[in-house]
């Protein structure tokens, strides 16, 4: 790999001179450490100190220049997980003159994206925290193209899913440990540090119990652009959906098992009159699983990281997530949140085992596989008696682990009943017409005219033109919302109207100033922006 690095010819003496003269240059986006990504020229890394180094010279730039706030708590998050205190990035500073006394720098010619993977052994974390954020960070900066090189600084070894990370660029990603073999002082010619969090939809419960992120900014469209890219890289073609329809049961083979899997598969096949196949990460290649899931009508699986593969389901497919005894599906929703992202167009169904008879727990296993033998007797008894794991923080709650690693005999009639409440006929990818949700623009040329009748009555005639973009759209239903607010009051009277003019007479007083707010609404719930407020004096 060190050979690979030096392949691109760079003029060493020119590079060294530029570093000494110009020092490091940094310009960042983002206002807080949690939304910051920084672009550097000549950022260096000491593999001995395991620290990034910023060299000051007369031409160096540091924006934002935070002073000691850079340590409160850090310049930025190196992983996509928000404000995690093991994932902070910072650098130490030196004068460029110190280079004279330091090891000879080794220059990295590739444009680098420097980041932390969060948990590369868990497939949910791989996709949600790493692959999607890396992909869209690369989309954000045009020089992070397929020739860019990824540097993973979290310190883990490759991990079982490393092949997936390799798909994101044409160059082999490098791990922190490998940097030592390249030299004592590495200098990245051009680099980006940090990951975009714009695609993440879930928070894992480090400061409050886990749940969907408060402000989700990704839709199914962006998820599918990413999966399309991944499938192209995996050489999987988007097949025609004319071929046979089928159900995929994604099974786990090590823990959290479905104990009556054969029976489940048979029942699904019979109920939906569809071929039903089972896959697992242990028995199938990743590509094969993607190929199968990307054409499936329904994906059935125990709660667990493998369910993130529903990213690859076709529109219209159904996700059925099974939860072991005492685990409330509403409290663990990474896969539900994914399935119901706007534009994912998946149907989501949760089933929970509510029958103690059908669960097999493992109190004597090690704690990280759900064992509880290390707890005191009273606590063990409480856990065993409990019928629901109370909400908790990540990641070592023994009651949660105990319940999460139970095996389950799925009650088939109960499961089929739950699925049938949502899937009435055949499940599966419906050839849906694209019903993109486009929002109206502002209404135009809004006008009002007041008329006063006597001393106590008045009328306001308000009119406006359709939003500009409506001319080019076919919209099922166009409505207008008008708010009439008396100046100085903080309440208003709302109206929903079908036409482009209306005369208001209810509660309109003479010799009063009204503020009139108008916006267009498509198909009941696509609310457009308000036009500039109209001032109307009666
Ligand atoms: N895993 C698997 N088969 C199993 C158990 C786990 O493939 O029988 C995978 C799982 O998909 C995840 C990783 O191993 O990628 C870690 O699983 P764990 O149970 O720790 O996490 P969870 O699935 O609960 O997120």
XYZ file of C-alpha atoms and ligand atoms in Angstrom:
563
model
C 0.000 0.000 0.000
C 2.865 2.383 0.676
C 3.884 1.615 -2.869
C 0.438 2.527 -4.032
C 0.631 5.816 -2.188
C 3.827 6.853 -3.890
C 2.573 5.877 -7.339
C 1.217 9.307 -8.076
C 4.331 11.286 -8.761
C 4.737 14.354 -6.687
C 7.714 16.632 -6.650
C 8.938 15.946 -3.124
C 11.064 19.028 -2.743
C 8.348 21.312 -4.032
C 5.835 19.690 -1.679
C 8.139 20.067 1.304
C 8.911 23.668 0.461
C 5.182 24.426 0.121
C 4.512 22.864 3.509
C 7.275 24.833 5.218
C 6.269 28.094 3.556
C 2.482 27.833 3.547
C 1.871 25.709 6.585
C -1.551 24.145 7.048
C -4.713 25.706 5.660
C -8.120 24.823 7.055
C -11.567 26.094 6.100
C -14.626 24.429 7.629
C -18.386 24.369 7.161
C -20.764 24.136 10.100
C -21.321 26.267 13.173
C -20.845 23.648 15.874
C -18.532 20.708 16.352
C -21.521 18.450 15.644
C -22.166 19.761 12.128
C -18.645 20.648 11.050
C -16.638 19.238 8.149
C -13.196 20.721 7.483
C -11.165 20.940 4.325
C -7.419 21.017 4.800
C -4.354 21.597 2.725
C -1.235 20.131 4.271
C -2.768 18.575 7.345
C -0.199 16.239 8.849
C -0.408 13.206 11.134
C 2.257 11.920 13.447
C 1.983 8.147 13.550
C 4.166 8.096 16.675
C 2.117 10.585 18.639
C -1.105 9.396 16.930
C -2.050 13.059 16.611
C -2.947 15.283 13.708
C -0.643 18.260 13.368
C -1.419 21.762 12.160
C 1.642 23.770 11.045
C 1.532 27.535 11.465
C 3.254 29.775 8.967
C 2.694 33.241 7.552
C 0.238 31.829 5.008
C -1.657 29.360 7.137
C -5.409 29.683 7.554
C -7.616 28.365 10.364
C -11.330 28.977 9.964
C -13.087 28.814 12.313
C -10.436 30.181 14.620
C -11.952 29.054 17.891
C -9.069 29.603 20.278
C -9.444 27.336 23.251
C -13.084 26.674 22.348
C -11.548 24.151 19.966
C -11.272 21.894 23.006
C -14.806 22.451 24.279
C -15.231 19.669 23.556
C -13.594 19.307 20.119
C -13.248 20.772 16.647
C -15.608 18.205 15.162
C -17.125 14.735 15.335
C -15.023 12.274 13.377
C -17.890 9.772 13.083
C -21.468 10.445 12.029
C -22.727 9.726 15.554
C -23.561 13.031 17.162
C -21.285 14.337 19.913
C -19.907 10.954 20.991
C -16.996 11.596 23.303
C -14.866 8.801 21.881
C -15.169 10.172 18.345
C -13.783 13.695 18.594
C -11.254 15.212 16.195
C -8.624 17.770 17.057
C -5.071 18.605 16.086
C -1.993 19.842 17.882
C -0.265 22.982 16.635
C 3.367 23.604 15.768
C 5.278 26.330 13.973
C 6.245 25.242 10.462
C 9.851 25.897 11.492
C 9.611 22.833 13.745
C 9.579 20.679 10.618
C 13.375 21.064 10.507
C 13.606 18.924 13.620
C 10.915 16.421 12.732
C 10.902 13.191 10.726
C 10.869 13.722 6.993
C 7.224 14.093 5.946
C 5.677 11.500 3.651
C 3.122 13.172 1.386
C -0.250 11.603 0.626
C -1.078 12.655 -2.933
C -4.682 11.403 -3.021
C -7.527 13.617 -1.895
C -8.332 12.112 1.486
C -11.531 11.691 3.445
C -10.575 11.211 7.078
C -13.239 9.820 9.409
C -14.095 7.234 12.047
C -16.214 4.192 11.454
C -18.512 3.820 14.454
C -19.039 0.071 14.770
C -17.813 -1.754 11.656
C -18.846 -5.184 12.982
C -22.552 -4.391 13.030
C -24.333 -4.115 9.712
C -26.830 -1.476 10.864
C -23.980 0.708 12.068
C -22.009 0.027 8.883
C -24.778 1.358 6.643
C -26.313 4.012 8.857
C -23.212 5.495 10.488
C -20.561 4.915 7.834
C -21.515 3.980 4.272
C -24.391 6.399 3.723
C -22.612 9.304 5.474
C -19.385 8.653 3.567
C -21.249 8.409 0.274
C -23.067 11.701 0.814
C -20.013 13.480 2.246
C -18.295 12.557 -1.004
C -21.278 13.915 -2.938
C -20.961 17.180 -1.049
C -17.362 17.920 -2.114
C -16.599 17.504 -5.797
C -12.943 16.568 -5.341
C -13.982 13.633 -3.156
C -14.545 11.531 -6.258
C -13.874 7.859 -6.913
C -10.153 8.605 -6.906
C -10.281 9.873 -3.345
C -8.915 7.700 -0.556
C -10.696 6.907 2.703
C -8.729 6.947 5.966
C -10.412 5.264 8.934
C -8.990 6.580 12.181
C -11.137 4.777 14.770
C -8.436 2.167 15.273
C -10.411 -0.985 14.443
C -9.152 -3.643 12.084
C -10.876 -4.124 8.733
C -13.863 -5.960 10.167
C -16.194 -8.407 8.431
C -17.818 -5.828 6.152
C -14.671 -4.155 4.811
C -15.562 -5.103 1.241
C -18.512 -2.746 1.469
C -16.302 0.200 2.402
C -14.077 -0.615 -0.556
C -16.970 0.012 -2.945
C -17.043 3.719 -2.143
C -13.814 4.612 -3.902
C -11.365 3.039 -6.345
C -8.549 3.219 -3.823
C -8.026 0.833 -0.930
C -9.174 2.486 2.313
C -6.397 2.767 4.893
C -6.715 2.047 8.593
C -5.005 3.902 11.422
C -2.676 1.002 12.138
C -1.504 0.913 8.533
C -0.399 4.525 8.584
C 2.590 3.568 10.743
C 3.974 1.556 7.858
C 3.882 4.604 5.606
C 6.057 6.880 7.684
C 6.433 8.776 10.935
C 4.981 12.052 9.713
C 2.269 11.853 7.033
C 1.100 15.008 5.305
C -2.190 14.989 3.442
C -1.936 17.271 0.435
C -5.697 17.801 0.369
C -8.085 16.303 2.871
C -11.581 16.498 4.285
C -12.156 15.630 7.899
C -15.525 14.583 9.339
C -18.734 13.071 7.999
C -22.069 14.518 6.991
C -24.875 13.535 9.352
C -27.539 14.594 6.903
C -28.626 11.030 6.056
C -28.798 9.553 9.553
C -32.255 8.778 10.928
C -31.618 7.167 14.301
C -29.970 7.971 17.619
C -28.791 5.011 19.633
C -29.619 6.206 23.113
C -26.385 7.593 24.532
C -28.035 10.566 26.228
C -31.733 9.733 25.980
C -33.404 6.390 25.199
C -32.923 5.377 21.569
C -35.329 6.560 18.907
C -35.669 8.358 15.565
C -33.543 11.500 15.264
C -35.439 14.683 16.047
C -34.884 16.283 12.668
C -34.698 13.704 9.897
C -33.417 15.216 6.647
C -33.223 12.214 4.329
C -35.908 10.692 2.128
C -36.259 7.412 0.298
C -34.994 9.048 -2.861
C -31.507 9.650 -1.471
C -31.450 6.230 0.165
C -32.258 4.650 -3.191
C -29.648 6.714 -5.061
C -27.150 5.222 -2.640
C -28.405 1.644 -2.977
C -28.389 2.030 -6.757
C -24.716 3.015 -6.553
C -23.915 0.083 -4.260
C -25.739 -2.372 -6.530
C -23.865 -1.112 -9.575
C -20.596 -1.608 -7.723
C -21.708 -5.111 -6.719
C -22.632 -5.841 -10.335
C -26.253 -6.470 -9.471
C -28.676 -5.369 -12.125
C -32.072 -3.986 -11.222
C -34.127 -6.909 -12.465
C -37.542 -6.712 -14.032
C -40.251 -7.250 -11.480
C -42.098 -9.413 -13.982
C -40.277 -12.466 -12.665
C -41.739 -14.583 -9.893
C -42.761 -12.910 -6.642
C -41.327 -14.219 -3.382
C -40.847 -13.651 0.328
C -37.438 -13.528 2.047
C -36.981 -14.656 5.641
C -33.698 -13.184 6.898
C -32.588 -15.461 9.690
C -29.953 -15.223 12.378
C -28.046 -18.413 13.075
C -26.045 -17.546 16.191
C -28.538 -15.920 18.537
C -32.010 -14.324 18.715
C -33.206 -17.311 16.703
C -36.577 -18.133 15.223
C -37.033 -21.627 16.669
C -39.710 -22.762 14.233
C -38.290 -21.298 11.084
C -39.285 -24.143 8.785
C -42.859 -23.911 9.990
C -42.799 -20.126 9.530
C -41.524 -20.394 5.978
C -44.177 -22.936 5.086
C -46.935 -20.842 6.615
C -45.876 -17.684 4.771
C -45.656 -19.552 1.479
C -49.102 -21.017 1.989
C -50.786 -17.847 3.200
C -49.453 -15.590 0.454
C -49.108 -18.243 -2.249
C -45.527 -17.228 -2.832
C -42.189 -18.906 -2.864
C -40.508 -18.212 0.473
C -36.758 -18.446 0.906
C -34.477 -17.988 3.855
C -31.111 -16.215 3.863
C -28.509 -15.453 6.531
C -25.271 -13.506 6.700
C -23.516 -16.739 7.630
C -24.742 -18.795 4.683
C -25.045 -16.294 1.844
C -22.722 -13.819 0.235
C -23.599 -10.188 0.668
C -24.228 -9.833 -3.074
C -26.606 -12.774 -3.112
C -28.582 -11.301 -0.240
C -28.803 -7.925 -1.962
C -29.864 -9.582 -5.208
C -32.620 -11.503 -3.447
C -33.849 -8.649 -1.275
C -33.873 -6.138 -4.113
C -36.627 -8.107 -5.819
C -38.553 -9.427 -2.841
C -42.185 -8.677 -2.037
C -41.747 -9.125 1.694
C -38.825 -9.308 4.117
C -39.432 -11.093 7.429
C -36.793 -10.995 10.142
C -36.074 -10.872 13.854
C -35.201 -7.414 15.124
C -31.487 -6.963 14.491
C -28.843 -5.329 12.366
C -29.492 -7.546 9.348
C -32.795 -5.696 8.904
C -30.946 -2.632 7.648
C -30.846 -4.567 4.374
C -34.426 -3.424 3.822
C -32.623 -0.436 2.278
C -32.449 -2.643 -0.789
C -36.122 -3.633 -0.940
C -38.094 -2.466 -3.958
C -40.796 0.175 -3.512
C -44.079 -1.295 -2.333
C -42.490 -4.198 -0.463
C -43.372 -5.101 3.119
C -40.999 -5.307 6.099
C -42.073 -7.593 8.943
C -39.954 -7.183 12.082
C -40.281 -9.803 14.834
C -39.591 -8.854 18.464
C -38.758 -11.276 21.268
C -40.783 -11.461 24.471
C -40.875 -8.325 26.693
C -39.381 -6.069 24.028
C -41.745 -3.289 23.081
C -41.430 -2.694 19.320
C -42.220 1.005 19.795
C -39.027 1.449 21.808
C -36.633 0.063 19.190
C -37.396 1.592 15.821
C -34.279 1.906 13.642
C -35.809 -0.287 10.933
C -39.327 1.067 11.283
C -37.999 4.611 10.939
C -36.114 3.594 7.821
C -39.125 1.846 6.290
C -41.439 4.787 6.842
C -39.075 7.509 5.619
C -40.994 9.583 3.094
C -40.485 8.103 -0.336
C -39.148 4.744 0.876
C -42.601 3.427 0.022
C -42.302 0.355 2.216
C -44.994 -1.111 4.411
C -43.816 -1.758 7.929
C -45.276 -4.329 10.310
C -44.053 -5.202 13.808
C -44.916 -8.438 15.572
C -44.041 -9.164 19.183
C -43.987 -12.440 21.042
C -46.329 -11.907 23.985
C -46.290 -15.496 25.182
C -43.774 -16.512 27.850
C -44.183 -20.130 26.743
C -42.724 -19.281 23.350
C -39.499 -17.677 24.532
C -36.169 -19.242 25.433
C -33.874 -17.052 27.528
C -30.195 -17.575 28.341
C -29.509 -16.284 31.858
C -26.209 -18.173 32.105
C -24.520 -16.785 29.026
C -21.825 -14.070 29.303
C -23.273 -10.637 30.070
C -22.736 -9.337 26.521
C -24.855 -12.180 25.164
C -27.642 -11.420 27.581
C -26.558 -13.412 30.610
C -27.688 -12.111 34.004
C -25.944 -14.567 36.358
C -23.516 -11.802 37.409
C -26.361 -9.718 38.879
C -27.557 -10.107 42.449
C -30.367 -12.575 43.022
C -33.106 -10.003 43.598
C -32.252 -8.192 40.365
C -32.192 -11.474 38.448
C -35.618 -12.333 39.791
C -37.013 -8.917 38.966
C -35.767 -9.197 35.390
C -37.145 -12.693 34.921
C -40.574 -11.651 36.244
C -40.735 -8.444 34.227
C -43.060 -8.386 31.210
C -41.457 -5.391 29.487
C -37.963 -3.939 29.407
C -38.310 -0.338 30.615
C -36.787 2.340 28.386
C -33.060 2.572 28.963
C -29.869 4.133 27.708
C -27.375 2.420 25.451
C -25.560 -0.001 25.582
C -25.088 -2.348 28.467
C -28.480 -2.556 30.114
C -28.568 -6.190 31.291
C -32.358 -6.473 31.171
C -32.373 -5.305 27.569
C -29.556 -7.658 26.574
C -31.242 -10.547 28.388
C -34.473 -10.046 26.474
C -32.826 -9.115 23.175
C -30.926 -12.390 23.015
C -33.907 -14.645 23.619
C -34.893 -17.178 20.985
C -38.513 -17.171 19.883
C -41.017 -19.744 18.726
C -43.122 -17.588 16.470
C -46.865 -17.971 17.007
C -47.836 -18.404 13.366
C -51.574 -17.549 13.535
C -50.814 -14.424 15.550
C -48.130 -13.311 13.078
C -50.279 -13.990 10.003
C -53.124 -12.082 11.663
C -50.897 -9.026 12.210
C -49.559 -9.130 8.649
C -53.069 -9.533 7.237
C -54.216 -6.376 8.987
C -51.911 -4.458 6.655
C -51.360 -6.702 3.632
C -54.835 -7.388 2.306
C -54.178 -9.223 -0.932
C -50.783 -10.121 -2.288
C -47.829 -8.270 -0.841
C -45.196 -6.905 -3.069
C -43.724 -4.354 -5.348
C -46.560 -2.512 -6.961
C -45.734 -0.733 -10.152
C -46.521 2.603 -8.627
C -46.885 5.700 -10.699
C -44.426 8.299 -9.525
C -46.518 10.539 -7.352
C -43.680 12.818 -6.341
C -44.648 15.211 -3.641
C -43.897 18.633 -5.056
C -44.787 21.695 -3.067
C -46.622 24.755 -4.360
C -44.777 28.041 -4.813
C -46.115 31.292 -3.362
C -49.439 32.605 -4.638
C -48.867 35.668 -6.785
C -50.289 39.179 -7.190
C -52.255 39.060 -3.961
C -54.543 42.073 -3.569
C -57.176 43.219 -1.159
C -59.915 45.756 -1.316
C -61.852 46.950 1.690
C -65.320 48.406 1.844
C -67.045 49.861 4.868
C -70.804 49.675 5.421
C -71.963 51.975 8.147
C -70.121 52.212 11.427
C -70.015 48.544 12.388
C -69.725 46.476 9.238
C -66.939 46.045 6.735
C -65.794 43.650 4.029
C -62.434 42.542 2.724
C -62.218 41.288 -0.862
C -58.990 39.347 -1.322
C -57.737 37.862 -4.593
C -54.556 36.221 -5.834
C -53.076 34.241 -8.716
C -52.037 30.595 -8.747
C -48.448 29.696 -7.828
C -46.135 29.882 -10.807
C -45.196 26.185 -10.790
C -48.826 24.999 -10.846
C -49.017 25.737 -14.575
C -46.553 22.920 -15.221
C -48.026 20.368 -12.835
C -50.955 18.026 -12.701
C -52.262 18.331 -9.161
C -55.265 16.388 -7.924
C -56.484 19.043 -5.520
C -55.482 22.686 -5.171
C -56.666 24.651 -2.138
C -55.727 27.945 -0.573
C -55.348 28.765 3.070
C -55.988 32.354 4.133
C -55.329 33.761 7.570
C -56.873 37.074 8.563
C -55.128 38.704 11.469
C -56.003 42.019 13.056
C -52.857 44.090 13.363
C -51.434 43.867 16.847
C -53.382 40.728 17.758
C -51.643 37.394 17.950
C -54.589 35.276 16.890
C -56.006 34.927 13.404
C -59.021 33.502 11.585
C -58.061 30.668 9.221
C -59.984 29.756 6.056
C -59.529 26.973 3.515
C -60.727 28.083 0.073
C -60.990 26.541 -3.365
C -61.006 29.685 -5.464
C -58.570 32.514 -6.053
C -60.695 35.191 -4.474
C -62.956 35.553 -1.515
C -64.834 38.320 0.247
C -64.583 38.161 4.005
C -67.299 39.849 6.037
C -67.484 37.825 9.231
C -65.769 39.575 12.117
C -64.372 42.282 9.869
C -64.482 45.661 11.607
C -64.341 49.060 9.953
C -61.319 51.343 10.373
C -59.036 48.470 11.248
C -55.806 47.211 9.727
C -55.737 43.503 8.834
C -52.790 41.326 7.915
C -53.730 38.743 5.282
C -51.590 35.618 4.882
C -52.177 33.353 1.872
C -50.625 30.047 0.905
C -51.422 27.277 -1.544
C -51.962 23.622 -0.562
C -51.614 20.671 -2.938
C -53.411 17.416 -2.201
C -54.403 18.320 1.359
C -50.983 18.069 2.980
C -48.400 19.695 0.740
C -48.321 23.161 2.273
C -46.601 25.899 0.286
C -44.963 29.061 1.608
C -46.974 32.108 2.581
C -46.835 34.976 0.125
C -45.653 38.350 1.449
C -48.205 39.505 3.962
C -50.929 41.844 2.662
C -51.804 44.921 4.693
C -55.496 45.799 4.285
C -57.161 48.805 5.949
C -60.914 48.874 6.165
N -25.421 -11.376 13.311
C -25.668 -12.355 12.395
N -26.206 -13.542 12.785
C -26.506 -13.786 14.064
C -26.259 -12.798 15.023
C -25.717 -11.595 14.606
O -25.386 -12.189 11.215
O -26.986 -14.884 14.359
C -24.831 -10.105 12.878
C -25.825 -8.962 12.969
O -26.540 -8.824 11.762
C -24.918 -7.781 13.200
C -23.783 -8.369 13.995
O -23.812 -9.751 13.767
O -24.400 -7.273 11.993
C -23.881 -8.046 15.478
O -25.096 -8.556 16.001
P -25.688 -8.072 17.404
O -26.669 -9.072 17.878
O -24.542 -7.694 18.287
O -26.395 -6.692 17.040
P -27.900 -6.383 16.590
O -28.239 -7.283 15.466
O -28.753 -6.582 17.794
O -27.826 -4.934 16.155
